XYZ file of C-alpha atoms in Angstrom:
609
model
C 142.647 80.497 34.161
C 139.743 82.383 32.183
C 136.953 80.475 30.679
C 135.783 82.199 27.560
C 131.901 82.166 26.873
C 130.192 80.494 24.059
C 129.889 83.468 21.776
C 133.728 84.295 21.901
C 134.354 80.292 21.199
C 131.794 80.361 18.150
C 133.697 83.467 17.224
C 137.217 81.992 17.498
C 135.777 78.510 15.474
C 134.023 80.633 12.763
C 137.313 82.787 12.049
C 139.550 79.053 12.004
C 136.858 77.674 9.659
C 137.065 81.044 7.727
C 141.165 81.163 7.518
C 141.239 77.346 6.398
C 138.386 77.852 3.890
C 140.467 81.051 2.335
C 143.792 78.462 2.504
C 141.994 75.886 0.723
C 140.717 77.948 -1.891
C 144.318 79.180 -2.414
C 145.686 75.923 -2.387
C 143.525 74.358 -5.107
C 143.184 77.161 -7.184
C 146.358 78.543 -8.858
C 145.094 81.988 -9.530
C 145.073 84.472 -6.441
C 141.602 85.134 -5.243
C 139.893 88.685 -6.230
C 139.064 91.327 -3.737
C 135.427 90.498 -4.570
C 135.509 87.061 -3.879
C 137.358 87.734 -0.663
C 134.071 89.833 0.413
C 131.814 87.605 -0.477
C 133.380 84.909 1.946
C 133.410 87.272 4.796
C 130.043 88.226 4.265
C 128.996 84.451 4.193
C 131.285 83.916 7.349
C 129.487 87.227 8.803
C 125.958 85.664 8.185
C 127.069 81.969 9.438
C 128.073 83.586 12.841
C 124.990 85.478 13.227
C 122.916 82.606 12.458
C 124.915 80.498 14.813
C 124.909 82.405 17.781
C 120.938 82.852 17.547
C 119.733 79.737 16.462
C 120.595 76.199 17.522
C 121.069 73.302 15.089
C 119.092 70.148 15.586
C 119.411 66.737 13.427
C 115.673 67.083 12.964
C 116.089 70.343 11.043
C 118.413 68.507 8.211
C 116.138 67.556 5.246
C 116.746 66.333 2.161
C 115.216 68.306 -1.176
C 114.811 66.390 -4.358
C 114.296 68.884 -7.229
C 111.842 67.942 -9.724
C 112.665 68.718 -13.222
C 111.575 72.358 -14.384
C 111.584 73.483 -10.479
C 114.179 75.409 -8.817
C 116.212 74.383 -6.170
C 116.662 77.722 -4.430
C 115.571 77.644 -0.605
C 112.565 79.667 -1.393
C 111.025 77.316 -3.718
C 111.432 74.332 -1.232
C 107.896 72.410 -1.108
C 106.574 74.189 -3.952
C 106.046 72.594 -7.606
C 106.851 73.741 -10.857
C 103.676 74.388 -12.899
C 105.477 74.562 -16.259
C 104.715 71.645 -18.760
C 107.792 69.003 -18.488
C 107.840 68.882 -22.368
C 108.051 64.996 -22.399
C 110.676 64.821 -19.306
C 109.782 61.811 -17.300
C 109.827 61.873 -13.460
C 112.246 59.479 -11.706
C 110.625 55.746 -11.500
C 107.801 56.999 -14.046
C 107.016 53.944 -16.594
C 108.117 54.850 -20.006
C 107.114 52.839 -23.371
C 110.263 51.139 -23.330
C 109.211 49.686 -19.669
C 105.741 49.285 -20.524
C 105.625 47.812 -24.233
C 107.742 44.824 -24.851
C 110.739 45.004 -27.587
C 109.338 44.677 -31.179
C 111.328 44.017 -34.024
C 110.389 46.600 -36.778
C 107.873 45.640 -39.336
C 109.071 45.403 -42.905
C 105.623 45.992 -44.298
C 104.201 48.868 -41.677
C 100.295 49.235 -41.633
C 98.818 51.197 -44.144
C 98.012 54.971 -42.989
C 100.586 55.052 -40.387
C 102.278 57.756 -41.629
C 99.522 59.474 -40.142
C 101.032 59.939 -36.730
C 104.375 61.306 -38.258
C 105.583 64.769 -37.354
C 104.213 67.330 -34.675
C 100.713 68.562 -36.495
C 99.176 68.127 -33.313
C 101.224 71.383 -32.454
C 100.733 73.223 -35.084
C 97.008 73.943 -34.462
C 94.558 77.235 -34.755
C 92.434 78.749 -32.278
C 89.967 76.315 -33.153
C 87.061 79.050 -33.550
C 85.694 77.614 -36.622
C 81.986 78.208 -38.180
C 81.063 74.815 -36.997
C 81.945 74.805 -33.707
C 79.247 74.812 -31.170
C 79.090 77.086 -27.998
C 79.720 75.190 -24.609
C 79.321 76.640 -21.041
C 82.576 78.510 -20.627
C 83.197 80.451 -23.837
C 83.581 84.022 -23.742
C 81.745 86.413 -26.129
C 82.310 89.950 -27.016
C 79.001 92.392 -27.323
C 78.980 95.947 -28.561
C 75.676 97.828 -28.953
C 75.863 101.306 -30.098
C 73.676 103.956 -31.593
C 70.507 104.819 -29.302
C 72.058 102.575 -26.445
C 75.697 101.876 -25.746
C 77.114 98.830 -24.218
C 80.222 96.942 -24.669
C 81.277 94.003 -22.185
C 82.782 90.670 -22.511
C 79.966 87.743 -20.990
C 80.427 84.216 -20.100
C 78.244 81.288 -21.287
C 77.196 80.008 -17.881
C 76.112 76.457 -16.944
C 72.566 76.540 -18.253
C 74.493 77.239 -21.727
C 72.721 81.382 -21.432
C 74.306 84.755 -21.581
C 72.910 87.742 -20.036
C 72.752 91.192 -21.525
C 71.324 94.133 -19.411
C 67.706 95.047 -20.390
C 67.830 92.196 -22.658
C 67.817 89.099 -20.042
C 69.444 85.595 -20.728
C 69.974 84.493 -24.315
C 70.594 81.102 -24.761
C 72.951 79.997 -27.313
C 74.581 76.627 -26.018
C 75.002 74.433 -28.971
C 74.513 77.189 -31.282
C 77.195 76.980 -34.469
C 79.908 79.656 -33.978
C 78.801 81.451 -37.194
C 75.153 81.679 -36.238
C 76.150 83.325 -32.875
C 75.867 87.256 -34.260
C 72.622 86.440 -35.771
C 70.908 84.732 -32.874
C 72.174 87.062 -30.405
C 71.003 90.177 -32.795
C 67.658 88.635 -33.139
C 67.285 88.313 -29.521
C 68.516 92.352 -29.058
C 66.576 93.810 -31.814
C 63.217 92.478 -29.922
C 63.694 95.022 -27.468
C 65.655 97.588 -29.592
C 63.972 97.619 -32.474
C 65.480 101.430 -33.886
C 68.723 102.885 -33.976
C 70.752 100.234 -32.202
C 73.432 98.629 -34.167
C 74.622 95.264 -32.852
C 78.180 93.357 -33.372
C 78.627 89.766 -31.368
C 81.928 87.715 -31.446
C 83.076 84.494 -30.075
C 86.472 85.240 -28.474
C 87.637 81.935 -27.191
C 86.013 78.666 -26.548
C 86.149 76.437 -23.593
C 88.617 73.418 -23.587
C 87.359 70.100 -23.306
C 88.679 67.013 -21.713
C 88.156 63.366 -23.207
C 89.539 60.074 -23.125
C 91.531 57.898 -25.140
C 91.515 54.219 -24.729
C 92.024 50.940 -26.752
C 95.261 50.062 -28.280
C 96.946 53.177 -28.501
C 100.636 53.936 -27.175
C 99.461 56.420 -24.085
C 95.967 56.070 -23.193
C 94.574 58.435 -20.850
C 93.002 61.655 -20.424
C 93.459 64.753 -22.882
C 92.474 68.507 -23.295
C 91.881 69.904 -26.339
C 88.847 72.057 -28.095
C 85.841 70.733 -28.880
C 86.267 71.224 -32.619
C 89.847 69.254 -32.741
C 89.931 66.244 -34.913
C 89.834 62.415 -33.963
C 93.607 62.402 -35.428
C 94.505 65.118 -33.267
C 93.618 63.331 -29.758
C 94.800 59.977 -31.334
C 98.502 61.342 -31.873
C 98.140 62.989 -28.452
C 97.962 59.743 -27.071
C 101.032 58.525 -29.506
C 99.204 57.057 -32.091
C 97.553 53.576 -32.771
C 99.700 50.654 -31.783
C 100.803 49.268 -35.240
C 100.745 45.679 -33.598
C 97.414 45.570 -31.797
C 95.206 48.681 -33.083
C 92.620 49.034 -35.848
C 92.493 51.875 -38.201
C 89.097 51.022 -39.372
C 87.249 50.863 -36.305
C 87.560 53.955 -34.112
C 84.197 55.085 -32.074
C 83.706 57.940 -30.022
C 81.329 57.360 -27.223
C 79.352 59.813 -25.281
C 77.025 58.659 -22.268
C 77.491 55.200 -22.930
C 76.428 55.373 -26.668
C 78.488 55.212 -29.864
C 77.869 58.760 -31.554
C 80.436 58.753 -34.516
C 82.693 56.477 -35.973
C 85.999 56.976 -37.713
C 88.044 55.017 -40.573
C 91.417 56.355 -41.048
C 91.089 54.460 -44.423
C 88.259 56.423 -45.618
C 90.195 59.722 -44.510
C 93.491 58.686 -46.251
C 91.583 57.859 -49.862
C 89.041 60.400 -49.904
C 89.740 62.914 -46.784
C 86.625 61.625 -44.828
C 86.274 62.239 -41.278
C 83.099 62.283 -38.724
C 81.915 65.826 -38.280
C 81.502 65.852 -34.365
C 82.020 68.473 -31.534
C 83.456 66.697 -28.648
C 82.154 67.289 -25.196
C 83.650 66.973 -21.646
C 83.839 63.170 -20.847
C 83.637 61.735 -24.361
C 85.866 58.770 -25.058
C 87.720 57.660 -28.459
C 87.892 54.152 -28.179
C 90.356 52.219 -30.892
C 88.946 48.750 -31.484
C 91.574 45.441 -31.657
C 92.789 45.372 -34.992
C 90.841 43.125 -37.587
C 91.791 41.198 -40.560
C 95.262 41.537 -42.464
C 96.438 41.157 -45.433
C 100.368 41.728 -46.194
C 101.475 43.196 -49.460
C 105.166 42.472 -49.645
C 106.433 43.862 -52.945
C 105.376 44.693 -56.380
C 103.063 47.214 -55.583
C 102.917 51.144 -54.911
C 101.713 50.551 -51.389
C 103.268 47.559 -49.900
C 102.259 47.463 -46.598
C 100.114 45.733 -44.151
C 96.320 46.298 -44.797
C 93.571 46.136 -42.580
C 89.975 44.688 -44.144
C 86.323 44.271 -43.035
C 85.099 40.734 -43.363
C 83.273 41.424 -46.795
C 86.675 43.004 -48.178
C 88.515 40.017 -47.929
C 88.845 39.800 -51.663
C 91.641 40.346 -54.445
C 89.836 43.158 -56.103
C 89.928 45.066 -52.473
C 93.467 44.374 -52.212
C 94.059 45.684 -55.905
C 92.530 48.735 -55.147
C 94.412 49.601 -51.835
C 97.909 48.027 -52.909
C 97.862 49.544 -56.745
C 100.033 47.162 -58.326
C 102.693 48.149 -60.612
C 101.833 48.897 -64.226
C 104.194 46.072 -65.445
C 102.541 43.748 -62.837
C 101.298 40.711 -64.260
C 100.537 37.932 -61.815
C 99.878 38.097 -58.012
C 101.513 35.516 -55.805
C 99.308 34.767 -52.728
C 100.380 32.276 -49.695
C 98.427 31.663 -46.231
C 96.632 28.749 -44.137
C 93.690 26.841 -45.415
C 92.129 24.317 -42.663
C 95.166 24.116 -40.853
C 97.307 23.245 -44.333
C 99.340 25.302 -46.271
C 97.461 27.580 -48.967
C 99.610 29.008 -52.364
C 98.192 30.301 -55.597
C 99.944 31.912 -58.384
C 97.461 33.826 -60.722
C 97.186 36.557 -63.036
C 95.911 39.834 -61.539
C 92.717 39.768 -63.138
C 92.224 35.823 -61.831
C 93.468 37.013 -58.269
C 90.533 39.805 -58.430
C 88.136 37.357 -57.918
C 90.044 35.368 -55.449
C 88.531 35.193 -51.572
C 91.260 35.878 -49.062
C 91.876 34.907 -45.540
C 93.318 36.965 -42.547
C 97.036 36.637 -42.527
C 97.543 35.993 -46.480
C 100.541 37.264 -47.843
C 100.392 38.654 -51.523
C 103.311 39.506 -54.096
C 102.954 41.388 -57.103
C 104.985 39.777 -59.882
C 105.890 41.107 -63.418
C 106.212 37.725 -65.034
C 106.142 39.163 -68.601
C 108.227 37.024 -71.291
C 110.610 39.299 -72.976
C 110.500 39.438 -76.361
C 112.707 42.538 -77.200
C 116.029 42.889 -75.917
C 118.003 46.137 -75.206
C 121.304 45.953 -76.689
C 124.313 48.831 -76.078
C 126.723 49.929 -78.369
C 130.074 51.441 -76.841
C 133.317 52.456 -78.551
C 134.063 53.717 -81.753
C 130.518 53.862 -83.626
C 128.003 56.231 -85.339
C 124.461 56.791 -84.934
C 121.992 55.294 -81.798
C 123.732 54.295 -78.722
C 121.179 51.441 -78.182
C 119.318 48.906 -80.435
C 116.118 47.100 -79.660
C 116.174 43.748 -80.991
C 113.913 40.576 -80.996
C 114.208 37.808 -78.984
C 117.133 35.331 -80.416
C 119.003 37.840 -82.334
C 122.872 37.240 -83.024
C 125.841 39.599 -82.891
C 126.105 39.472 -86.898
C 122.592 40.634 -87.312
C 122.864 43.471 -85.132
C 126.221 44.313 -86.399
C 124.625 45.152 -89.654
C 122.770 48.108 -88.521
C 125.711 49.879 -86.512
C 127.112 52.772 -88.264
C 130.891 52.275 -87.958
C 133.701 54.570 -90.046
C 136.244 51.664 -91.258
C 139.368 54.271 -90.394
C 138.663 55.015 -87.243
C 136.662 51.913 -85.543
C 138.515 48.587 -85.481
C 135.819 46.239 -86.508
C 138.431 43.259 -86.405
C 138.806 43.360 -82.621
C 135.063 43.436 -81.107
C 133.945 42.055 -78.100
C 131.170 41.766 -75.853
C 130.495 42.898 -72.511
C 127.970 40.656 -70.136
C 126.185 41.019 -67.123
C 125.822 37.212 -66.535
C 129.672 36.832 -67.218
C 130.713 39.864 -64.637
C 128.336 38.403 -62.065
C 130.136 34.612 -62.776
C 133.650 36.091 -62.615
C 132.198 37.851 -59.376
C 131.492 34.635 -57.623
C 134.798 32.632 -58.902
C 136.803 35.530 -57.150
C 134.919 35.364 -54.306
C 135.042 31.372 -54.090
C 138.954 31.858 -54.197
C 138.764 34.741 -51.418
C 136.748 32.487 -48.976
C 139.212 29.481 -49.622
C 142.226 31.846 -48.916
C 140.625 33.010 -45.799
C 140.092 29.457 -44.839
C 143.527 28.633 -45.219
C 144.969 31.480 -43.858
C 143.074 31.193 -40.497
C 142.974 27.568 -40.060
C 146.812 26.885 -40.941
C 148.341 24.701 -37.693
C 150.987 26.886 -35.800
C 154.167 25.044 -34.027
C 155.280 27.701 -31.895
C 154.399 31.009 -30.192
C 157.079 32.746 -32.342
C 155.348 31.587 -35.389
C 152.275 32.340 -34.134
C 152.853 35.803 -33.887
C 154.112 36.103 -37.406
C 150.821 33.939 -38.966
C 149.093 36.702 -37.125
C 150.738 39.813 -38.819
C 150.671 37.730 -42.410
C 146.761 37.060 -41.442
C 146.165 40.656 -41.522
C 148.122 41.615 -44.314
C 146.077 39.042 -46.330
C 142.815 40.489 -44.805
C 143.841 43.855 -46.293
C 144.405 42.232 -49.595
C 140.887 39.963 -49.769
C 138.884 43.463 -48.382
C 140.818 45.322 -51.604
C 140.103 42.242 -53.736
C 136.321 42.198 -52.993
C 135.925 45.706 -54.055
C 137.028 45.174 -57.751
C 133.950 44.579 -59.844
C 134.445 42.574 -63.038
C 134.289 43.658 -66.641
C 132.195 40.472 -67.666
C 134.279 40.745 -71.096
C 133.123 38.038 -73.662
C 135.932 37.599 -76.608
C 133.981 37.082 -79.518
C 136.573 37.981 -82.485
C 139.898 36.133 -83.262
C 142.162 36.975 -86.428
C 139.123 39.204 -87.890
C 136.548 36.609 -87.557
C 133.582 37.384 -85.300
C 131.746 34.618 -83.659
C 127.920 34.948 -84.386
C 126.784 34.192 -80.900
C 123.471 34.712 -79.206
C 122.804 37.972 -77.527
C 121.489 38.170 -74.287
C 119.211 41.309 -72.750
C 121.584 44.105 -71.844
C 124.797 43.171 -73.513
C 127.078 45.583 -74.606
C 128.832 45.342 -78.000
C 132.157 47.492 -77.867
C 133.870 48.351 -80.693
C 137.516 49.463 -80.201
C 138.890 52.676 -81.882
C 141.831 52.235 -84.160
C 144.761 53.245 -81.944
C 148.937 53.184 -82.638
C 149.429 52.796 -78.726
C 150.391 50.212 -76.519
C 149.715 50.331 -73.033
C 151.840 49.564 -70.021
C 150.801 49.369 -66.557
C 150.873 47.293 -63.195
C 154.291 46.834 -61.499
C 156.538 49.316 -63.450
C 157.945 52.650 -62.379
C 156.356 54.715 -64.926
C 152.914 53.086 -66.317
C 152.165 54.915 -69.522
C 151.090 54.529 -73.234
C 154.047 53.922 -75.349
C 153.551 54.860 -79.509
C 153.204 51.004 -81.224
C 156.563 49.821 -82.680
C 156.603 46.559 -84.731
C 159.992 45.917 -83.988
C 159.844 46.357 -80.151
C 159.666 43.886 -77.486
C 157.872 43.491 -74.349
C 161.572 44.027 -72.884
C 161.611 47.359 -74.519
C 157.879 48.622 -73.587
C 158.737 47.559 -69.934
C 161.706 49.596 -70.198
C 160.246 52.481 -71.742
C 157.725 52.460 -68.931
C 160.876 53.073 -66.031
C 161.634 49.146 -66.039
C 160.038 46.852 -63.328
C 159.639 47.639 -59.700
C 161.250 45.780 -56.879
C 158.044 43.848 -56.541
C 157.418 43.119 -60.089
C 156.805 39.235 -61.241
C 159.252 39.554 -64.413
C 158.266 35.420 -65.037
C 154.842 35.962 -65.971
C 153.657 39.171 -67.798
C 150.136 39.389 -68.265
C 149.202 40.483 -71.806
C 145.424 41.518 -72.694
C 144.798 41.713 -76.528
C 142.324 44.389 -77.925
C 140.003 42.127 -78.783
C 139.857 41.031 -74.893
C 141.709 37.580 -75.240
C 144.628 37.214 -72.760
C 148.016 35.695 -72.843
C 151.210 35.200 -70.833
C 154.884 36.088 -71.485
C 157.936 36.200 -69.473
C 161.408 37.703 -69.552
C 164.270 35.180 -68.586
C 168.006 36.483 -69.116
C 166.832 39.089 -71.383
C 165.523 36.341 -73.568
C 161.705 36.760 -74.979
C 158.939 34.230 -75.626
C 157.666 33.814 -79.084
C 154.516 35.300 -77.886
C 156.131 38.858 -78.055
C 155.847 38.817 -82.028
C 152.006 39.134 -81.755
C 151.777 42.333 -79.884
C 149.418 44.587 -81.835
C 148.236 48.302 -81.350
C 145.966 48.770 -78.883
C 147.364 45.730 -76.405
C 147.647 46.062 -72.525
C 150.979 44.581 -71.069
C 150.485 44.229 -67.193
C 152.950 43.510 -64.767
C 151.661 41.762 -61.736
C 153.054 42.203 -58.697
C 155.075 39.075 -57.154
C 153.854 37.176 -53.751
C 156.064 36.818 -50.873
C 157.094 33.358 -50.612
C 157.306 33.382 -46.737
C 153.331 32.712 -47.243
C 153.975 29.186 -48.357
C 150.298 27.878 -47.311
C 148.672 30.682 -49.075
C 150.976 31.814 -52.146
C 149.285 29.887 -54.535
C 145.785 30.945 -53.799
C 147.049 34.665 -53.815
C 148.613 34.113 -57.141
C 145.605 32.244 -58.444
C 143.542 35.202 -57.250
C 145.915 37.997 -58.465
C 145.515 36.307 -61.961
C 141.849 36.286 -61.765
C 141.399 39.441 -60.869
C 143.749 40.820 -63.486
C 141.665 38.912 -66.241
C 138.358 39.876 -64.858
C 139.108 43.704 -64.386
C 141.969 44.546 -66.327
C 143.654 45.855 -63.095
C 147.069 44.376 -60.954
C 146.001 44.397 -57.492
C 148.663 45.188 -54.925
């Protein structure tokens, strides 16, 4: 028996592995491999064979590589880190705002001027080369000389604040405004070259500075920017001021342990004032803790949480910042005084002289007693659709000022639409729906089969309740009967409806062909229903709703083709609404459902299926 050498064994193992790999790929894929893919597999197998015959594998040579965000995963990049910005991507295990800050509920009244930190204005910046920028070490300046002497170069401000020009020597320009660089350097050059030499000097780049943002901000730390950038730029870079803890009024710029400038964001928000300062390396923007706060809840154009200094805690300052609405007449103030509840209700003028305390809550209220009402007019009329009346006006007094054509306007069947009545009708319907819900979902069950049936019925009733809650009552008030009109007291925003003269009777609800039919004085309710196609299978023929033209409601019924005496009172413009019948299998809810159907039909002139 011959023994094979190591190289032959390795070649055999690689061949078997290569064959198995081809088979597994063929089995796992329903498509045949292309010639190029097979060639790539052969090349990989050959490379593996070569590396196996020349190198030994050790467990120590197996390493786990972790790829950072933005880094490549190729073998050549192992041990290298990406130099590209992370663009807000967090490293694994790196703290975030969600893990550092406790969860806080959204503020109903956010701080005044909080919208200064909305958006990404810190990324929309210019080059920073403004005329007020002070030259600092590291800045690059281009110099051109032509005429008797020709020279062109870009020089850098050294650590001593100088630039060096051949044959001129050092020129000190540190802390020189950018707008004065040309004048300063030109004056120094002309001390040597007095005639026939033209000079042009320009600041090319400004050196970035690195400063610190500290205090109650979302991301305190060290940030780079230009010396000419504003305080707002660096605060936005730090995530903005913490609304719960940080002050918008006391922001200091500290240099070498001393406060060199202060910023008040309220002054910037109202007057556009910010400290004019050129930042230097090592400066610190320090945000102080929040001061005295007053919350303006409603009734003002600026309903925010305001921060005031001690000398500003009075109603006049609050009025200045909050700007109450034009119709605000009073201010409601609540707070704590000497560990006791404090509350005042004052006119806006009296509130201006009131001394406030930190934590007070202010609400502006329009508490003018209305003396003039707006009354709307709808239907068949001529003239204005709104009438302004004095408080206490009655219906007959207003009708005398409404123009109407008696040949086209049915002034004998006037009715009102009133908001307060619509709200009351909505409350009555809602109360009935809640009673229906209780009766359905608390009904006793005697067996499993009955429970399944009740569950299906409860779902049907729930669908009915959902549709019923979407109905909006009209708030109709009946004020006319047999040609007589009640002289009732009007309410604000009442609508006087003057119906049009019509020759139609409207038939709707559970009929096959809902339509309007020409009035026939000899026709009965049964005739009108027949002209509308007759009843549907779900129609309730025992109680048919008739809505009169003046808004009044009556019921009639059809029993063995015998009509009640109410049919003789049908008039043009009346509505016949055939209501749906209620399934008697819902024994515990049939009464409530029937009542709600009638309430909806009367309140909104609709039939709910």
